[in-house]
Short mmCIF file of C-alpha atoms and ligand atoms in Angstrom, two decimals:
data_model
loop_
_atom_site.label_atom_id
_atom_site.label_comp_id
_atom_site.label_asym_id
_atom_site.label_seq_id
_atom_site.Cartn_x
_atom_site.Cartn_y
_atom_site.Cartn_z
CA MET A 288 9.53 18.72 9.21
CA THR A 289 6.42 17.86 7.05
CA ILE A 290 6.80 16.51 3.75
CA SER A 291 5.06 18.64 1.36
CA HIS A 292 3.71 15.98 -1.57
CA LEU A 293 1.26 13.21 -0.49
CA ARG A 294 1.31 11.13 -2.38
CA LEU A 295 -1.23 8.39 -3.31
CA GLY A 296 -0.70 4.96 -4.82
CA VAL A 297 -3.25 4.15 -6.28
CA ASN A 298 -4.62 -0.21 -5.78
CA ILE A 299 -6.12 -1.62 -8.75
CA ASP A 300 -6.03 -5.15 -7.80
CA HIS A 301 -9.64 -5.24 -7.36
CA VAL A 302 -10.15 -4.81 -10.41
CA ALA A 303 -8.49 -7.83 -11.03
CA THR A 304 -10.60 -9.23 -8.48
CA VAL A 305 -14.45 -8.66 -10.65
CA ARG A 306 -12.13 -9.93 -13.76
CA ASN A 307 -11.63 -12.93 -12.26
CA ALA A 308 -14.57 -13.44 -11.37
CA ARG A 309 -15.83 -14.28 -14.92
CA GLY A 310 -12.55 -15.20 -16.13
CA GLY A 311 -11.66 -13.49 -19.49
CA ASN A 312 -10.35 -9.73 -20.22
CA ASN A 313 -12.87 -7.54 -18.69
CA PRO A 314 -12.13 -5.17 -16.69
CA ASP A 315 -8.11 -5.10 -17.09
CA PRO A 316 -6.26 -3.55 -14.47
CA VAL A 317 -3.57 -2.50 -16.91
CA ARG A 318 -6.66 0.11 -18.08
CA ALA A 319 -7.72 0.98 -15.23
CA ALA A 320 -3.86 1.77 -13.89
CA LEU A 321 -3.28 4.20 -17.18
CA ILE A 322 -6.98 6.17 -16.07
CA ALA A 323 -5.16 6.19 -12.87
CA GLN A 324 -2.37 7.89 -13.86
CA GLU A 325 -4.15 10.02 -15.75
CA ALA A 326 -6.32 11.24 -13.09
CA GLY A 327 -3.67 12.13 -10.58
CA ALA A 328 -2.00 8.89 -9.26
CA ASP A 329 1.63 9.18 -8.25
CA GLY A 330 2.12 5.85 -8.15
CA ILE A 331 0.35 2.37 -9.06
CA THR A 332 0.23 -0.40 -6.79
CA ALA A 333 -0.29 -4.00 -6.96
CA HIS A 334 -0.67 -7.52 -4.70
CA LEU A 335 0.72 -10.26 -6.62
CA ARG A 336 -0.28 -12.92 -4.38
CA GLU A 337 0.52 -16.60 -4.33
CA ASP A 338 -2.22 -17.92 -5.33
CA ARG A 339 -3.13 -15.47 -7.76
CA ARG A 340 -6.31 -14.73 -7.08
CA HIS A 341 -6.64 -10.75 -8.48
CA ILE A 342 -3.44 -9.97 -9.74
CA VAL A 343 -1.85 -12.08 -11.93
CA ASP A 344 1.79 -12.22 -13.70
CA THR A 345 0.39 -11.06 -17.15
CA ASP A 346 -1.06 -7.89 -15.10
CA ILE A 347 2.41 -7.01 -13.62
CA ASP A 348 3.77 -7.53 -17.75
CA GLY A 349 1.27 -4.86 -18.81
CA LEU A 350 1.41 -2.62 -15.85
CA MET A 351 5.84 -2.64 -16.27
CA ASP A 352 4.72 -1.92 -20.11
CA ALA A 353 2.20 0.11 -20.14
CA LEU A 354 3.29 3.10 -16.95
CA LYS A 355 4.75 6.49 -16.56
CA ILE A 356 4.23 6.57 -13.21
CA PRO A 357 5.85 4.00 -10.48
CA LEU A 358 4.58 0.58 -10.12
CA ASN A 359 4.40 -0.65 -6.35
CA PHE A 360 4.83 -4.54 -6.34
CA GLU A 361 3.57 -6.11 -3.89
CA MET A 362 4.19 -9.26 -2.73
CA ALA A 363 5.01 -12.07 0.51
CA ALA A 364 8.89 -12.47 0.84
CA THR A 365 8.88 -15.65 -0.79
CA PRO A 366 11.36 -17.18 -3.62
CA GLU A 367 9.01 -17.61 -6.15
CA MET A 368 7.90 -14.03 -6.23
CA GLN A 369 11.83 -12.56 -5.21
CA ALA A 370 12.51 -14.02 -8.74
CA ILE A 371 9.73 -12.24 -10.41
CA ALA A 372 10.19 -8.79 -8.77
CA LEU A 373 14.34 -9.12 -9.93
CA ARG A 374 13.36 -10.15 -13.37
CA HIS A 375 11.31 -6.89 -13.27
CA LYS A 376 13.45 -5.04 -11.05
CA PRO A 377 9.77 -2.52 -10.25
CA HIS A 378 10.49 1.25 -8.52
CA ALA A 379 9.11 0.02 -5.49
CA ILE A 380 9.03 -3.06 -3.76
CA CYS A 381 6.30 -3.84 -0.75
CA LEU A 382 6.81 -6.79 1.56
CA VAL A 383 3.29 -8.12 3.30
CA PRO A 384 1.92 -11.11 5.37
CA GLU A 385 0.52 -13.49 3.32
CA LYS A 386 -2.12 -15.90 4.37
CA ARG A 387 -3.48 -18.21 2.05
CA GLU A 388 -7.11 -18.40 4.39
CA GLU A 389 -7.20 -14.80 4.35
CA VAL A 390 -9.78 -12.00 2.39
CA THR A 391 -6.99 -9.47 2.72
CA THR A 392 -3.53 -8.75 4.52
CA GLU A 393 -5.15 -9.05 7.74
CA GLY A 394 -1.76 -7.30 9.59
CA GLY A 395 1.46 -6.26 9.66
CA LEU A 396 4.73 -8.31 8.66
CA GLU A 397 6.87 -9.79 11.71
CA VAL A 398 10.14 -8.30 10.99
CA ALA A 399 11.12 -7.75 14.69
CA LYS A 400 11.28 -11.82 14.87
CA GLN A 401 13.29 -12.56 11.13
CA ASP A 402 15.38 -9.83 10.99
CA ASN A 403 18.15 -11.40 9.38
CA ALA A 404 16.36 -13.39 6.92
CA LEU A 405 15.15 -11.10 6.45
CA ALA A 406 18.35 -8.22 5.75
CA LEU A 407 19.70 -11.40 3.30
CA TYR A 408 16.41 -11.29 1.33
CA ILE A 409 15.95 -7.39 1.07
CA ALA A 410 19.82 -6.82 -0.16
CA PRO A 411 19.15 -8.18 -3.79
CA PHE A 412 15.94 -5.34 -4.28
CA ILE A 413 17.91 -2.45 -2.97
CA ALA A 414 21.46 -3.78 -5.23
CA ALA A 415 19.13 -3.84 -8.44
CA GLY A 416 17.65 0.21 -7.03
CA SER A 417 14.20 -0.97 -6.18
CA ARG A 418 12.59 0.56 -2.82
CA VAL A 419 11.59 -1.95 -0.82
CA SER A 420 8.96 -1.22 1.48
CA MET A 421 7.99 -3.65 4.87
CA PHE A 422 4.40 -3.63 5.22
CA ILE A 423 4.03 -3.39 9.02
CA GLY A 424 2.33 -2.62 12.31
CA ALA A 425 2.74 0.43 14.45
CA GLU A 426 4.94 -0.74 16.69
CA LYS A 427 7.98 0.43 17.73
CA ALA A 428 9.39 -2.76 17.72
CA GLN A 429 9.09 -3.42 14.31
CA VAL A 430 10.43 0.35 12.76
CA GLU A 431 13.43 -0.25 14.54
CA ALA A 432 13.06 -4.00 12.73
CA CYS A 433 12.91 -2.03 9.63
CA ALA A 434 15.63 0.19 10.47
CA ARG A 435 18.38 -1.94 11.96
CA ILE A 436 18.01 -4.31 8.52
CA GLY A 437 18.26 -1.49 6.17
CA ALA A 438 14.46 -1.55 4.78
CA PRO A 439 14.22 2.27 3.38
CA VAL A 440 10.64 2.41 4.05
CA ILE A 441 7.55 1.25 6.30
CA GLU A 442 3.92 1.03 4.75
CA LEU A 443 2.36 1.31 8.49
CA HIS A 444 -1.24 -0.92 8.90
CA ALA A 445 -4.34 1.62 9.17
CA GLY A 446 -6.33 -1.52 9.04
CA ALA A 447 -7.22 -1.22 12.85
CA TYR A 448 -8.00 2.77 12.39
CA ALA A 449 -9.97 2.04 9.43
CA ASP A 450 -12.19 -0.93 10.81
CA ALA A 451 -12.68 1.43 14.14
CA TRP A 452 -13.81 4.32 11.99
CA ALA A 453 -16.37 1.82 10.05
CA GLU A 454 -17.79 0.43 13.23
CA GLY A 455 -17.96 3.65 14.85
CA ARG A 456 -15.96 3.12 18.10
CA TRP A 457 -14.19 6.28 18.55
CA ALA A 458 -11.92 5.89 20.95
CA ASP A 459 -10.25 2.67 19.41
CA ARG A 460 -9.97 5.06 16.62
CA ASP A 461 -8.04 7.81 18.21
CA ALA A 462 -6.06 5.12 19.90
CA GLU A 463 -5.49 3.59 16.99
CA LEU A 464 -4.53 6.81 14.90
CA SER A 465 -2.18 8.21 17.57
CA LYS A 466 -0.26 4.77 16.79
CA ILE A 467 0.23 5.68 13.76
CA THR A 468 0.95 9.56 14.40
CA ASP A 469 3.89 8.09 16.93
CA MET A 470 5.12 5.03 15.14
CA ALA A 471 5.00 7.55 11.43
CA ALA A 472 6.29 10.56 13.54
CA TYR A 473 9.49 7.99 15.41
CA ALA A 474 10.03 5.95 12.00
CA HIS A 475 10.70 9.35 10.36
CA GLU A 476 13.10 10.13 13.12
CA LEU A 477 14.87 6.78 12.54
CA GLY A 478 15.42 8.23 8.91
CA LEU A 479 12.74 5.53 7.09
CA GLU A 480 10.15 6.96 4.23
CA VAL A 481 6.98 6.53 6.04
CA HIS A 482 3.47 5.77 3.92
CA VAL A 483 0.44 3.93 5.24
CA GLY A 484 -2.08 1.80 3.91
CA HIS A 485 -5.89 0.15 3.75
CA GLY A 486 -9.07 0.10 4.66
CA LEU A 487 -8.75 4.07 3.90
CA THR A 488 -12.54 6.02 2.92
CA TYR A 489 -13.00 9.45 2.18
CA ASP A 490 -14.21 9.69 6.07
CA SER A 491 -11.52 8.04 7.11
CA VAL A 492 -8.09 9.54 5.66
CA GLY A 493 -7.85 12.56 6.95
CA PRO A 494 -6.45 12.41 10.22
CA ILE A 495 -3.70 10.23 7.79
CA ALA A 496 -3.28 12.22 5.48
CA ALA A 497 -2.77 15.28 8.26
CA LEU A 498 0.26 13.24 9.51
CA PRO A 499 3.21 15.57 8.69
CA HIS A 500 5.98 12.67 8.30
CA VAL A 501 3.09 10.48 5.91
CA ALA A 502 4.33 10.17 2.84
CA GLU A 503 2.54 8.08 0.75
CA LEU A 504 -0.82 6.89 0.82
CA ASN A 505 -1.69 3.43 -0.45
CA ILE A 506 -5.05 3.48 -1.38
CA GLY A 507 -7.78 0.84 -3.17
CA HIS A 508 -10.68 -1.65 -2.06
CA PHE A 509 -12.58 2.08 -1.59
CA ILE A 510 -11.61 3.67 -4.78
CA ILE A 511 -12.62 0.37 -6.68
CA GLY A 512 -15.78 0.85 -4.96
CA GLU A 513 -16.74 4.38 -5.36
CA ALA A 514 -15.29 3.86 -9.48
CA ILE A 515 -18.77 2.01 -9.51
CA PHE A 516 -20.84 5.18 -9.09
CA ARG A 517 -18.98 7.86 -10.36
CA GLY A 518 -16.11 6.56 -12.86
CA LEU A 519 -12.63 5.51 -11.36
CA GLY A 520 -11.67 9.03 -12.72
CA PRO A 521 -13.89 10.66 -10.53
CA ALA A 522 -13.29 8.49 -7.45
CA ILE A 523 -9.57 9.17 -7.60
CA VAL A 524 -9.76 12.78 -7.93
CA GLU A 525 -12.19 13.23 -4.90
CA MET A 526 -9.96 11.21 -2.69
CA ARG A 527 -6.92 13.55 -3.10
CA LYS A 528 -9.49 16.42 -2.98
CA HIS A 529 -9.56 15.06 0.44
CA MET A 530 -6.24 14.27 1.05
CA ASP A 531 -5.17 17.58 -0.04
CA ALA A 532 -7.54 19.52 2.54
CA ALA A 533 -6.44 17.81 5.15
CA ARG A 534 -2.22 18.78 4.13
CA GLU A 535 -3.69 22.29 3.75
CA GLY A 536 -1.47 24.28 6.25
CA LEU A 537 0.90 22.18 6.99
CA ALA A 538 3.05 23.31 4.98
N1 PXP B 286 -1.19 -1.32 1.57
C1 PXP B 286 -0.87 -2.37 1.28
C2 PXP B 286 0.32 -2.96 1.73
C3 PXP B 286 -1.73 -3.98 1.74
O1 PXP B 286 -1.86 -5.34 1.31
C4 PXP B 286 -3.27 -3.23 1.04
C5 PXP B 286 -4.47 -4.40 -0.08
O2 PXP B 286 -4.69 -4.74 1.20
C6 PXP B 286 -3.46 -1.66 0.75
C7 PXP B 286 -2.75 -1.17 1.21
C8 PXP B 286 -4.71 -0.96 0.27
O3 PXP B 286 -5.53 -1.49 1.02
P1 PXP B 286 -7.64 -1.08 0.44
O4 PXP B 286 -6.98 -1.70 -0.67
O5 PXP B 286 -8.00 -1.59 2.16
O6 PXP B 286 -7.61 0.59 0.27
#
């Protein structure tokens, strides 16, 4: 079965990165989110990091107030973030691993080795009605652990696939794509909703968008970069076109 509408979540973290480079209010991530909404994004993704290097708490307040489309609140599984998420009760919560020294989210979450702790951690979100997703590598043990703890959604980390594509390592790209393909199908079979994200571009999005069991893509860095050249709305519309072209014929 193909999931007919492939959703696009636009990650606006790097609008905040540019703002924070100078301090002050410009450019405003909430304004970017509203433009993304207007351009056809199905959701907005924002990662509130422990060090607040891009998105800050007032951005989350502003996004919750202003958006009509769902907010996907990305966060590490810490007590501080749990309290913030429970205060806002966003549509979606995506748990990611977080290292202070990393430039971006490098790997997937280790769910398989901390089943019990994560099951307890996500229970209040599920009770509060937020859709919980776990950002994981495309590995069977992680997918199975997500199903075991009752997380309804997984997001498969596309970073290795995207890097291989960017560096022209075609055999690696194909190997990574086939891991994502297999794990998307397996997760779907286990009843999980499947998302994919990290590092996707106009070039690399097609083969991922064509996977019939994938329901949502979350894309940020490339879109925000492309917005410098085309404007944010047109950059999103173009991404949508690439996704739709890849999806055509699957329905
Ligand atoms: N999905 C998750 C869980 C992420 O952490 C990120 C950002 O690191 C993205 C999607 C978007 O990745 P990118 O900015 O590389 O498109």
